[in-house]
mmCIF file of C-alpha atoms in Angstrom:
data_model
loop_
_atom_site.group_PDB
_atom_site.id
_atom_site.type_symbol
_atom_site.label_atom_id
_atom_site.label_comp_id
_atom_site.label_asym_id
_atom_site.label_seq_id
_atom_site.Cartn_x
_atom_site.Cartn_y
_atom_site.Cartn_z
ATOM 1 C CA MET A 1 102.023 89.040 100.934
ATOM 2 C CA SER A 2 105.788 88.637 100.611
ATOM 3 C CA GLY A 3 108.138 89.270 97.708
ATOM 4 C CA ARG A 4 109.243 92.442 95.987
ATOM 5 C CA ILE A 5 106.778 94.435 93.863
ATOM 6 C CA ASP A 6 108.069 95.735 90.547
ATOM 7 C CA TYR A 7 107.483 99.432 89.958
ATOM 8 C CA ARG A 8 109.295 102.540 88.854
ATOM 9 C CA LEU A 9 109.176 105.870 90.698
ATOM 10 C CA VAL A 10 109.139 108.840 88.300
ATOM 11 C CA ASP A 11 109.505 112.351 89.724
ATOM 12 C CA THR A 12 111.075 114.520 87.005
ATOM 13 C CA PRO A 13 109.867 115.706 83.598
ATOM 14 C CA ASP A 14 112.368 113.459 81.817
ATOM 15 C CA THR A 15 111.270 110.348 83.686
ATOM 16 C CA PHE A 16 107.627 111.357 83.090
ATOM 17 C CA VAL A 17 108.258 111.105 79.360
ATOM 18 C CA HIS A 18 109.748 107.602 79.605
ATOM 19 C CA ALA A 19 106.846 106.447 81.784
ATOM 20 C CA ALA A 20 104.242 107.887 79.429
ATOM 21 C CA GLU A 21 105.871 106.201 76.438
ATOM 22 C CA ALA A 22 105.895 102.840 78.225
ATOM 23 C CA LEU A 23 102.271 103.206 79.300
ATOM 24 C CA GLU A 24 101.232 104.140 75.789
ATOM 25 C CA ARG A 25 102.820 100.930 74.469
ATOM 26 C CA GLY A 26 100.876 98.837 76.984
ATOM 27 C CA ARG A 27 97.488 97.270 76.390
ATOM 28 C CA GLY A 28 94.062 97.456 77.959
ATOM 29 C CA PRO A 29 92.742 99.665 80.766
ATOM 30 C CA PHE A 30 94.870 101.690 83.154
ATOM 31 C CA ALA A 31 94.712 100.696 86.824
ATOM 32 C CA VAL A 32 94.943 103.983 88.736
ATOM 33 C CA ASP A 33 95.157 105.165 92.336
ATOM 34 C CA THR A 34 96.329 108.254 94.183
ATOM 35 C CA GLU A 35 97.847 109.097 97.533
ATOM 36 C CA ARG A 36 97.015 112.469 99.040
ATOM 37 C CA ALA A 37 98.122 114.387 102.128
ATOM 38 C CA SER A 38 95.012 116.415 102.906
ATOM 39 C CA SER A 39 95.456 115.893 106.652
ATOM 40 C CA PHE A 40 98.877 117.538 106.377
ATOM 41 C CA ARG A 41 98.867 119.843 103.336
ATOM 42 C CA TYR A 42 96.440 122.417 101.982
ATOM 43 C CA GLY A 43 93.971 121.155 99.393
ATOM 44 C CA GLU A 44 93.186 117.797 97.849
ATOM 45 C CA ARG A 45 96.018 117.420 95.370
ATOM 46 C CA ALA A 46 97.627 114.047 94.769
ATOM 47 C CA PHE A 47 101.260 113.639 95.828
ATOM 48 C CA LEU A 48 101.532 110.223 94.232
ATOM 49 C CA VAL A 49 99.668 108.769 91.250
ATOM 50 C CA GLN A 50 99.986 105.028 90.739
ATOM 51 C CA VAL A 51 99.352 103.739 87.209
ATOM 52 C CA ARG A 52 99.623 100.146 86.038
ATOM 53 C CA ARG A 53 98.972 98.798 82.560
ATOM 54 C CA ARG A 54 99.482 95.343 81.191
ATOM 55 C CA GLY A 55 102.537 95.201 78.989
ATOM 56 C CA ALA A 56 103.944 98.359 80.604
ATOM 57 C CA GLY A 57 104.251 97.708 84.336
ATOM 58 C CA THR A 58 103.608 99.957 87.313
ATOM 59 C CA PHE A 59 104.690 103.583 87.621
ATOM 60 C CA LEU A 60 104.550 105.734 90.735
ATOM 61 C CA ILE A 61 104.247 109.302 89.495
ATOM 62 C CA ALA A 62 105.299 112.003 91.973
ATOM 63 C CA PRO A 63 104.075 115.256 90.392
ATOM 64 C CA GLU A 64 104.877 117.804 93.114
ATOM 65 C CA GLY A 65 107.066 120.562 91.728
ATOM 66 C CA HIS A 66 106.344 119.489 88.149
ATOM 67 C CA ARG A 67 102.551 119.425 87.977
ATOM 68 C CA GLU A 68 102.237 121.171 84.644
ATOM 69 C CA ALA A 69 104.826 118.852 83.117
ATOM 70 C CA ALA A 70 102.954 115.861 84.532
ATOM 71 C CA ARG A 71 99.697 117.088 83.026
ATOM 72 C CA ALA A 72 101.226 117.803 79.637
ATOM 73 C CA THR A 73 102.975 114.427 79.530
ATOM 74 C CA PHE A 74 100.345 112.051 80.883
ATOM 75 C CA ALA A 75 97.089 113.659 79.713
ATOM 76 C CA PRO A 76 97.571 112.603 76.062
ATOM 77 C CA VAL A 77 98.077 109.003 77.205
ATOM 78 C CA LEU A 78 95.552 108.660 80.021
ATOM 79 C CA ASN A 79 92.719 110.997 79.095
ATOM 80 C CA ASP A 80 89.582 109.488 77.541
ATOM 81 C CA ALA A 81 90.958 105.982 78.145
ATOM 82 C CA GLU A 82 89.489 103.247 80.327
ATOM 83 C CA TRP A 83 90.517 103.406 83.981
ATOM 84 C CA ILE A 84 90.094 100.979 86.867
ATOM 85 C CA ILE A 85 90.010 102.550 90.346
ATOM 86 C CA HIS A 86 88.930 101.252 93.738
ATOM 87 C CA ALA A 87 86.645 103.825 95.448
ATOM 88 C CA ALA A 88 87.089 106.374 92.701
ATOM 89 C CA GLY A 89 85.379 109.473 94.107
ATOM 90 C CA GLU A 90 88.210 111.385 95.769
ATOM 91 C CA ASP A 91 90.827 109.973 93.393
ATOM 92 C CA LEU A 92 88.935 111.398 90.419
ATOM 93 C CA ARG A 93 88.846 114.849 92.003
ATOM 94 C CA SER A 94 92.581 114.822 92.708
ATOM 95 C CA LEU A 95 93.360 113.569 89.205
ATOM 96 C CA ALA A 96 91.120 116.251 87.703
ATOM 97 C CA LEU A 97 93.319 118.850 89.438
ATOM 98 C CA LEU A 98 96.163 117.377 87.352
ATOM 99 C CA GLY A 99 94.068 117.659 84.194
ATOM 100 C CA LEU A 100 93.540 113.883 84.017
ATOM 101 C CA HIS A 101 90.079 112.496 83.193
ATOM 102 C CA PRO A 102 88.932 108.980 82.258
ATOM 103 C CA GLY A 103 86.760 108.254 79.260
ATOM 104 C CA VAL A 104 85.428 105.008 80.751
ATOM 105 C CA LEU A 105 85.603 103.968 84.392
ATOM 106 C CA PHE A 106 85.344 100.727 86.343
ATOM 107 C CA ASP A 107 85.165 101.332 90.102
ATOM 108 C CA THR A 108 85.903 98.019 91.821
ATOM 109 C CA GLU A 109 84.629 99.262 95.188
ATOM 110 C CA LEU A 110 81.255 100.316 93.797
ATOM 111 C CA ALA A 111 81.091 97.172 91.679
ATOM 112 C CA SER A 112 81.635 95.113 94.825
ATOM 113 C CA ARG A 113 78.759 96.907 96.544
ATOM 114 C CA LEU A 114 76.492 96.171 93.601
ATOM 115 C CA ALA A 115 77.574 92.551 93.873
ATOM 116 C CA GLY A 116 76.312 92.450 97.458
ATOM 117 C CA TYR A 117 79.445 93.147 99.527
ATOM 118 C CA SER A 118 78.643 95.716 102.225
ATOM 119 C CA ARG A 119 82.239 96.557 103.268
ATOM 120 C CA PRO A 120 84.348 96.021 100.176
ATOM 121 C CA ASN A 121 87.760 97.382 101.096
ATOM 122 C CA LEU A 122 90.469 96.638 98.544
ATOM 123 C CA ALA A 123 92.335 94.074 100.653
ATOM 124 C CA ALA A 124 89.181 92.065 101.311
ATOM 125 C CA MET A 125 88.111 92.070 97.669
ATOM 126 C CA VAL A 126 91.555 91.127 96.345
ATOM 127 C CA GLU A 127 91.757 88.257 98.807
ATOM 128 C CA ARG A 128 88.224 87.135 97.922
ATOM 129 C CA PHE A 129 88.532 87.269 94.131
ATOM 130 C CA VAL A 130 92.272 87.047 93.421
ATOM 131 C CA GLY A 131 93.411 84.956 96.368
ATOM 132 C CA VAL A 132 96.172 87.342 97.439
ATOM 133 C CA GLU A 133 96.504 88.871 100.911
ATOM 134 C CA LEU A 134 97.612 92.497 100.703
ATOM 135 C CA GLU A 135 99.761 94.152 103.339
ATOM 136 C CA LYS A 136 98.201 97.103 105.158
ATOM 137 C CA GLY A 137 99.400 100.017 107.195
ATOM 138 C CA HIS A 138 100.354 103.171 105.262
ATOM 139 C CA GLY A 139 97.078 104.619 103.983
ATOM 140 C CA HIS A 140 97.087 107.626 106.332
ATOM 141 C CA GLU A 141 100.721 108.667 106.043
ATOM 142 C CA ASP A 142 101.985 112.086 104.977
ATOM 143 C CA TRP A 143 102.432 111.346 101.280
ATOM 144 C CA SER A 144 103.975 114.764 100.663
ATOM 145 C CA ARG A 145 107.118 113.521 102.386
ATOM 146 C CA THR A 146 110.238 113.163 100.252
ATOM 147 C CA PRO A 147 111.824 110.813 99.695
ATOM 148 C CA LEU A 148 109.048 108.308 100.256
ATOM 149 C CA PRO A 149 110.189 105.341 102.352
ATOM 150 C CA GLU A 150 110.469 102.077 100.440
ATOM 151 C CA PRO A 151 107.661 100.340 102.420
ATOM 152 C CA TRP A 152 105.289 103.185 101.531
ATOM 153 C CA ARG A 153 106.141 102.904 97.848
ATOM 154 C CA GLU A 154 105.553 99.162 97.860
ATOM 155 C CA TYR A 155 102.228 99.698 99.615
ATOM 156 C CA ALA A 156 101.237 102.237 96.945
ATOM 157 C CA ALA A 157 102.266 99.923 94.103
ATOM 158 C CA LEU A 158 100.198 97.094 95.584
ATOM 159 C CA ASP A 159 97.092 99.276 95.376
ATOM 160 C CA VAL A 160 97.090 98.873 91.584
ATOM 161 C CA GLU A 161 98.836 95.504 91.269
ATOM 162 C CA TYR A 162 95.669 93.391 91.154
ATOM 163 C CA LEU A 163 93.007 95.831 89.964
ATOM 164 C CA HIS A 164 92.822 94.291 86.473
ATOM 165 C CA GLU A 165 92.145 90.819 87.820
ATOM 166 C CA LEU A 166 89.649 92.159 90.352
ATOM 167 C CA ALA A 167 87.765 94.170 87.714
ATOM 168 C CA GLU A 168 87.559 91.167 85.406
ATOM 169 C CA ALA A 169 86.172 88.940 88.155
ATOM 170 C CA LEU A 170 83.611 91.529 89.196
ATOM 171 C CA THR A 171 82.571 92.170 85.591
ATOM 172 C CA GLU A 172 81.827 88.483 85.155
ATOM 173 C CA LEU A 173 79.910 88.345 88.440
ATOM 174 C CA LEU A 174 77.820 91.448 87.732
ATOM 175 C CA ASP A 175 77.053 90.236 84.225
ATOM 176 C CA THR A 176 75.854 86.910 85.600
ATOM 177 C CA GLU A 177 73.619 88.718 88.121
ATOM 178 C CA GLY A 178 72.214 91.102 85.499
ATOM 179 C CA LYS A 179 73.745 94.127 87.217
ATOM 180 C CA LEU A 180 76.505 95.098 84.800
ATOM 181 C CA GLY A 181 74.337 97.716 83.093
ATOM 182 C CA TRP A 182 73.598 99.252 86.492
ATOM 183 C CA ALA A 183 77.307 99.411 87.205
ATOM 184 C CA HIS A 184 78.079 101.221 83.958
ATOM 185 C CA GLN A 185 75.442 103.840 84.766
ATOM 186 C CA GLU A 186 76.992 104.385 88.194
ATOM 187 C CA PHE A 187 80.494 104.645 86.752
ATOM 188 C CA GLY A 188 79.385 107.190 84.173
ATOM 189 C CA HIS A 189 77.723 109.207 86.922
ATOM 190 C CA LEU A 190 80.976 109.205 88.906
ATOM 191 C CA ILE A 191 82.899 110.578 85.930
ATOM 192 C CA GLU A 192 80.332 113.327 85.435
ATOM 193 C CA THR A 193 80.101 114.377 89.087
ATOM 194 C CA HIS A 194 83.652 113.812 90.337
ATOM 195 C CA SER A 195 85.901 114.267 87.310
ATOM 196 C CA LEU A 196 84.197 116.604 84.863
ATOM 197 C CA THR A 197 82.338 118.760 87.418
ATOM 198 C CA PRO A 198 84.547 120.806 89.770
ATOM 199 C CA ARG A 199 83.923 120.375 93.475
ATOM 200 C CA PRO A 200 81.895 123.322 94.814
ATOM 201 C CA GLU A 201 84.145 125.669 96.735
ATOM 202 C CA LYS A 202 83.791 125.334 100.468
ATOM 203 C CA THR A 203 82.880 128.357 102.559
ATOM 204 C CA TRP A 204 82.657 129.020 106.256
ATOM 205 C CA ARG A 205 78.976 128.127 106.016
ATOM 206 C CA ASP A 206 80.044 124.517 105.442
ATOM 207 C CA LEU A 207 81.488 124.198 108.953
ATOM 208 C CA LYS A 208 79.892 121.197 110.618
ATOM 209 C CA GLY A 209 78.196 122.360 113.811
ATOM 210 C CA LEU A 210 77.755 125.963 112.672
ATOM 211 C CA SER A 211 74.006 125.775 113.296
ATOM 212 C CA ALA A 212 74.720 125.583 117.039
ATOM 213 C CA LEU A 213 75.912 129.208 116.976
ATOM 214 C CA ARG A 214 72.892 131.346 117.792
ATOM 215 C CA GLU A 215 74.320 134.862 118.055
ATOM 216 C CA GLN A 216 75.364 137.067 115.166
ATOM 217 C CA SER A 217 78.572 137.969 116.938
ATOM 218 C CA SER A 218 79.530 134.303 117.109
ATOM 219 C CA LEU A 219 78.781 133.855 113.419
ATOM 220 C CA GLN A 220 80.942 136.859 112.640
ATOM 221 C CA VAL A 221 83.856 135.448 114.650
ATOM 222 C CA ALA A 222 83.431 132.030 113.027
ATOM 223 C CA ARG A 223 83.505 133.572 109.564
ATOM 224 C CA LYS A 224 86.641 135.595 110.263
ATOM 225 C CA LEU A 225 88.423 132.696 111.965
ATOM 226 C CA TRP A 226 87.619 130.413 109.020
ATOM 227 C CA GLN A 227 88.880 133.002 106.523
ATOM 228 C CA ALA A 228 92.083 133.614 108.490
ATOM 229 C CA ARG A 229 92.669 129.878 108.865
ATOM 230 C CA GLU A 230 92.163 129.295 105.132
ATOM 231 C CA GLU A 231 94.544 132.100 104.190
ATOM 232 C CA LEU A 232 97.215 130.894 106.609
ATOM 233 C CA GLY A 233 96.798 127.279 105.486
ATOM 234 C CA LYS A 234 97.148 128.229 101.845
ATOM 235 C CA THR A 235 100.185 130.409 102.531
ATOM 236 C CA ARG A 236 101.949 127.742 104.583
ATOM 237 C CA ASP A 237 100.596 124.797 102.540
ATOM 238 C CA VAL A 238 99.255 123.245 105.726
ATOM 239 C CA SER A 239 95.903 121.586 106.268
ATOM 240 C CA PRO A 240 93.666 124.188 107.956
ATOM 241 C CA GLY A 241 92.556 121.631 110.525
ATOM 242 C CA ARG A 242 96.134 121.305 111.763
ATOM 243 C CA LEU A 243 96.235 125.039 112.427
ATOM 244 C CA LEU A 244 92.921 125.187 114.246
ATOM 245 C CA SER A 245 90.426 122.337 114.435
ATOM 246 C CA ASN A 246 86.822 122.924 113.438
ATOM 247 C CA ARG A 247 85.669 122.158 116.959
ATOM 248 C CA ALA A 248 88.118 124.650 118.464
ATOM 249 C CA LEU A 249 87.118 127.262 115.889
ATOM 250 C CA LEU A 250 83.427 126.933 116.754
ATOM 251 C CA ASP A 251 84.076 126.934 120.504
ATOM 252 C CA ILE A 252 86.166 130.086 120.177
ATOM 253 C CA ALA A 253 83.415 131.691 118.105
ATOM 254 C CA ARG A 254 80.810 130.737 120.696
ATOM 255 C CA THR A 255 82.720 132.057 123.726
ATOM 256 C CA ARG A 256 84.586 134.947 122.051
ATOM 257 C CA PRO A 257 87.647 134.873 124.374
ATOM 258 C CA ALA A 258 89.613 138.002 125.178
ATOM 259 C CA THR A 259 92.749 136.558 126.832
ATOM 260 C CA PRO A 260 95.194 133.746 126.078
ATOM 261 C CA HIS A 261 93.846 131.763 129.033
ATOM 262 C CA GLU A 262 90.255 132.148 127.821
ATOM 263 C CA LEU A 263 91.363 131.169 124.314
ATOM 264 C CA SER A 264 93.028 127.974 125.540
ATOM 265 C CA LYS A 265 90.005 127.105 127.656
ATOM 266 C CA ALA A 266 87.585 127.744 124.798
ATOM 267 C CA ALA A 267 89.605 125.514 122.477
ATOM 268 C CA GLY A 268 89.503 122.548 124.851
ATOM 269 C CA ARG A 269 92.683 123.329 126.776
ATOM 270 C CA VAL A 270 94.754 123.500 123.613
ATOM 271 C CA THR A 271 98.179 124.978 124.296
ATOM 272 C CA PHE A 272 98.794 127.705 121.737
ATOM 273 C CA SER A 273 102.182 129.229 121.139
ATOM 274 C CA PRO A 274 102.330 132.935 122.060
ATOM 275 C CA ARG A 275 102.382 133.780 118.359
ATOM 276 C CA ASP A 276 99.329 131.672 117.555
ATOM 277 C CA SER A 277 97.516 132.952 120.623
ATOM 278 C CA ARG A 278 98.045 136.534 119.476
ATOM 279 C CA ARG A 279 96.963 135.643 115.944
ATOM 280 C CA TRP A 280 93.620 134.077 116.866
ATOM 281 C CA LEU A 281 92.805 136.665 119.543
ATOM 282 C CA SER A 282 93.523 139.400 117.012
ATOM 283 C CA VAL A 283 91.080 137.797 114.578
ATOM 284 C CA VAL A 284 88.416 137.670 117.307
ATOM 285 C CA ASP A 285 89.036 141.322 118.264
ATOM 286 C CA GLU A 286 88.925 142.555 114.673
ATOM 287 C CA ALA A 287 85.795 140.558 113.943
ATOM 288 C CA LEU A 288 83.930 142.063 116.895
ATOM 289 C CA ALA A 289 85.232 145.571 116.197
ATOM 290 C CA SER A 290 83.695 145.607 112.720
ATOM 291 C CA ASP A 291 80.347 147.204 111.928
ATOM 292 C CA PRO A 292 77.575 144.892 113.225
ATOM 293 C CA ALA A 293 75.556 145.779 110.134
ATOM 294 C CA THR A 294 78.057 143.702 108.120
ATOM 295 C CA TRP A 295 77.826 140.645 110.357
ATOM 296 C CA PRO A 296 76.309 137.528 108.813
ATOM 297 C CA GLN A 297 72.757 136.463 109.504
ATOM 298 C CA ARG A 298 71.696 132.987 110.449
ATOM 299 C CA HIS A 299 70.581 131.222 107.308
ATOM 300 C CA ALA A 300 66.837 130.953 107.116
ATOM 301 C CA GLN A 301 65.831 127.531 105.830
ATOM 302 C CA ARG A 302 64.519 127.624 102.265
ATOM 303 C CA THR A 303 60.776 127.112 102.160
ATOM 304 C CA ASP A 304 61.257 124.265 99.679
ATOM 305 C CA ALA A 305 64.161 122.639 101.525
ATOM 306 C CA VAL A 306 63.839 119.152 102.965
ATOM 307 C CA PRO A 307 63.302 119.606 106.724
ATOM 308 C CA SER A 308 65.222 117.961 109.515
ATOM 309 C CA LYS A 309 64.137 114.514 110.693
ATOM 310 C CA SER A 310 62.525 115.821 113.882
ATOM 311 C CA GLY A 311 60.852 118.749 112.147
ATOM 312 C CA TRP A 312 59.538 116.573 109.339
ATOM 313 C CA GLU A 313 58.090 113.949 111.669
ATOM 314 C CA ARG A 314 56.536 116.536 113.984
ATOM 315 C CA HIS A 315 55.067 118.997 111.483
ATOM 316 C CA TYR A 316 54.364 116.860 108.395
ATOM 317 C CA PRO A 317 53.262 113.440 109.683
ATOM 318 C CA ASP A 318 51.516 112.320 106.458
ATOM 319 C CA SER A 319 54.592 113.020 104.350
ATOM 320 C CA TRP A 320 56.802 111.437 107.015
ATOM 321 C CA HIS A 321 54.705 108.281 106.949
ATOM 322 C CA MET A 322 55.093 108.129 103.168
ATOM 323 C CA LEU A 323 58.873 108.388 103.586
ATOM 324 C CA GLN A 324 58.933 105.523 106.091
ATOM 325 C CA THR A 325 56.780 103.376 103.798
ATOM 326 C CA CYS A 326 59.172 103.989 100.912
ATOM 327 C CA ARG A 327 62.180 103.200 103.084
ATOM 328 C CA GLN A 328 60.712 99.890 104.180
ATOM 329 C CA GLU A 329 59.805 98.830 100.649
ATOM 330 C CA ILE A 330 63.164 99.929 99.247
ATOM 331 C CA ALA A 331 64.969 97.996 101.989
ATOM 332 C CA ALA A 332 62.960 94.858 101.175
ATOM 333 C CA THR A 333 63.604 95.243 97.449
ATOM 334 C CA ALA A 334 67.313 95.849 98.046
ATOM 335 C CA GLU A 335 67.542 92.721 100.172
ATOM 336 C CA ALA A 336 65.959 90.694 97.374
ATOM 337 C CA LEU A 337 68.513 92.137 94.941
ATOM 338 C CA ASP A 338 71.406 91.497 97.395
ATOM 339 C CA ILE A 339 72.486 95.134 97.570
ATOM 340 C CA GLN A 340 72.393 97.788 100.269
ATOM 341 C CA PRO A 341 69.347 100.119 100.273
ATOM 342 C CA ASP A 342 71.492 103.225 99.791
ATOM 343 C CA ILE A 343 72.901 101.703 96.600
ATOM 344 C CA LEU A 344 69.411 101.040 95.261
ATOM 345 C CA LEU A 345 68.460 104.657 95.970
ATOM 346 C CA GLY A 346 70.432 107.279 97.840
ATOM 347 C CA PRO A 347 68.660 108.536 100.990
ATOM 348 C CA ALA A 348 68.930 112.148 99.803
ATOM 349 C CA HIS A 349 67.228 111.280 96.510
ATOM 350 C CA LEU A 350 64.369 109.581 98.336
ATOM 351 C CA ARG A 351 63.909 112.392 100.866
ATOM 352 C CA GLU A 352 63.820 115.032 98.147
ATOM 353 C CA ALA A 353 61.351 113.122 95.975
ATOM 354 C CA VAL A 354 58.988 112.428 98.880
ATOM 355 C CA TRP A 355 59.207 115.951 100.256
ATOM 356 C CA HIS A 356 58.202 117.466 96.911
ATOM 357 C CA SER A 357 55.391 115.004 96.261
ATOM 358 C CA PRO A 358 51.901 116.601 96.060
ATOM 359 C CA GLU A 359 50.089 116.804 99.368
ATOM 360 C CA HIS A 360 46.726 116.041 97.776
ATOM 361 C CA GLY A 361 45.485 113.966 94.852
ATOM 362 C CA PRO A 362 45.440 112.833 92.222
ATOM 363 C CA ALA A 363 47.909 110.143 93.159
ATOM 364 C CA TRP A 364 51.151 109.881 91.237
ATOM 365 C CA ASP A 365 51.382 107.246 88.582
ATOM 366 C CA THR A 366 54.673 105.469 87.967
ATOM 367 C CA HIS A 367 55.608 107.903 85.197
ATOM 368 C CA GLN A 368 55.196 110.915 87.500
ATOM 369 C CA ALA A 369 57.123 109.226 90.296
ATOM 370 C CA ALA A 370 59.906 108.426 87.833
ATOM 371 C CA GLY A 371 60.059 112.068 86.776
ATOM 372 C CA ALA A 372 60.407 113.155 90.406
ATOM 373 C CA LEU A 373 63.244 110.697 90.968
ATOM 374 C CA ARG A 374 65.060 111.758 87.811
ATOM 375 C CA THR A 375 64.889 115.366 89.010
ATOM 376 C CA THR A 376 66.841 114.375 92.134
ATOM 377 C CA GLY A 377 69.647 112.841 90.058
ATOM 378 C CA ALA A 378 68.740 109.175 90.495
ATOM 379 C CA ARG A 379 70.131 106.992 87.728
ATOM 380 C CA PRO A 380 67.802 105.269 85.225
ATOM 381 C CA TRP A 381 68.220 101.793 86.738
ATOM 382 C CA GLN A 382 67.349 103.160 90.167
ATOM 383 C CA VAL A 383 64.326 104.983 88.778
ATOM 384 C CA ASP A 384 63.034 101.864 87.015
ATOM 385 C CA ILE A 385 63.081 99.842 90.234
ATOM 386 C CA THR A 386 61.958 102.421 92.794
ATOM 387 C CA ALA A 387 59.419 104.560 90.896
ATOM 388 C CA PRO A 388 56.623 101.993 91.437
ATOM 389 C CA ILE A 389 57.427 101.992 95.171
ATOM 390 C CA LEU A 390 57.180 105.791 95.308
ATOM 391 C CA ALA A 391 53.939 105.804 93.288
ATOM 392 C CA ASP A 392 52.290 103.201 95.536
ATOM 393 C CA ALA A 393 53.311 105.080 98.696
ATOM 394 C CA HIS A 394 51.956 108.345 97.300
ATOM 395 C CA ALA A 395 48.668 106.655 96.391
ATOM 396 C CA GLU A 396 48.406 105.391 99.973
ATOM 397 C CA ARG A 397 49.090 108.869 101.298
ATOM 398 C CA VAL A 398 46.475 110.509 99.073
ATOM 399 C CA ALA A 399 43.865 107.847 99.902
ATOM 400 C CA ALA A 400 44.352 108.481 103.621
ATOM 401 C CA ASP A 401 43.942 112.239 103.183
#
């Protein structure tokens, strides 16, 4: 796309007020997007919030340094209103940190999936439904940088430029296909889970690959390294992964190095500065010098927890067969509805419902299967379609017992 995009960058409390007044005078839903810098800075806060409204234009809101003023100014205008966002999940969380919450949501990415598009990135959907080719190239930049280069700002403004037209086209398509009610349920669920419910705080137990650490001493080092990395990241406002990658952290915990050379080798030949080398070795030393009675234990799997794929298949073959039957039927039903199976029912919802199904009879009826699915968090439209599949698979399992 060529040609200049009209927008206004607002980055002070005074300009916030003018932007909010203009947006309030506009009409219809707010098209919203955010740009974050989580690969560079600590946390998930938005460094740029793009808002477009018909009759008002596009505003690029840069809240850093004035976050409370941004909240106080824009919340009365934006909160409880109708928003349009493409792939809303992470945007909603960042906007919630600013005290901004939609009343009604239309997620054009999720709507596109419900309409049968398996890879509905914004550029592809705008070109398909609006006939405009968007420029690409700045999605992974450091958006905490100031001032933002002009090409970055134009890229950000384009992210909301055509959301109204895209949402209208998708609304018409979903209505024609009888899926609009499904979409509204999904959008409401997104608001509840990503805007109104805070993200659970991460802990060192959330480290991907932690289960590979078998020794208590390694778990202790991993915990202390994670805590030190978090504290340093927060203090410096730097993404923890830029200070020490998760892989390096786990490798250091596994090998427990005692010298700078061993530290570099453990971390995949990373070259640490003398200061950083001393810091991480000190954390390792202090962790191992502490009372072993305080070291963390390996987490025992809950007795009611869904097992791993290999464990489930090996130790619970009847239940595993029921899961595979459900998967096949859900995939066939999804294909007939022109949606992906994971949109029809999330894999985690299916696994949980099957795992907690009774081992012996009597077989579930559709009502009981629906209750099990609702317990997992499946939405009503998903329950209506998949409960009969779950009930039939359970009946087959019980009959074979």
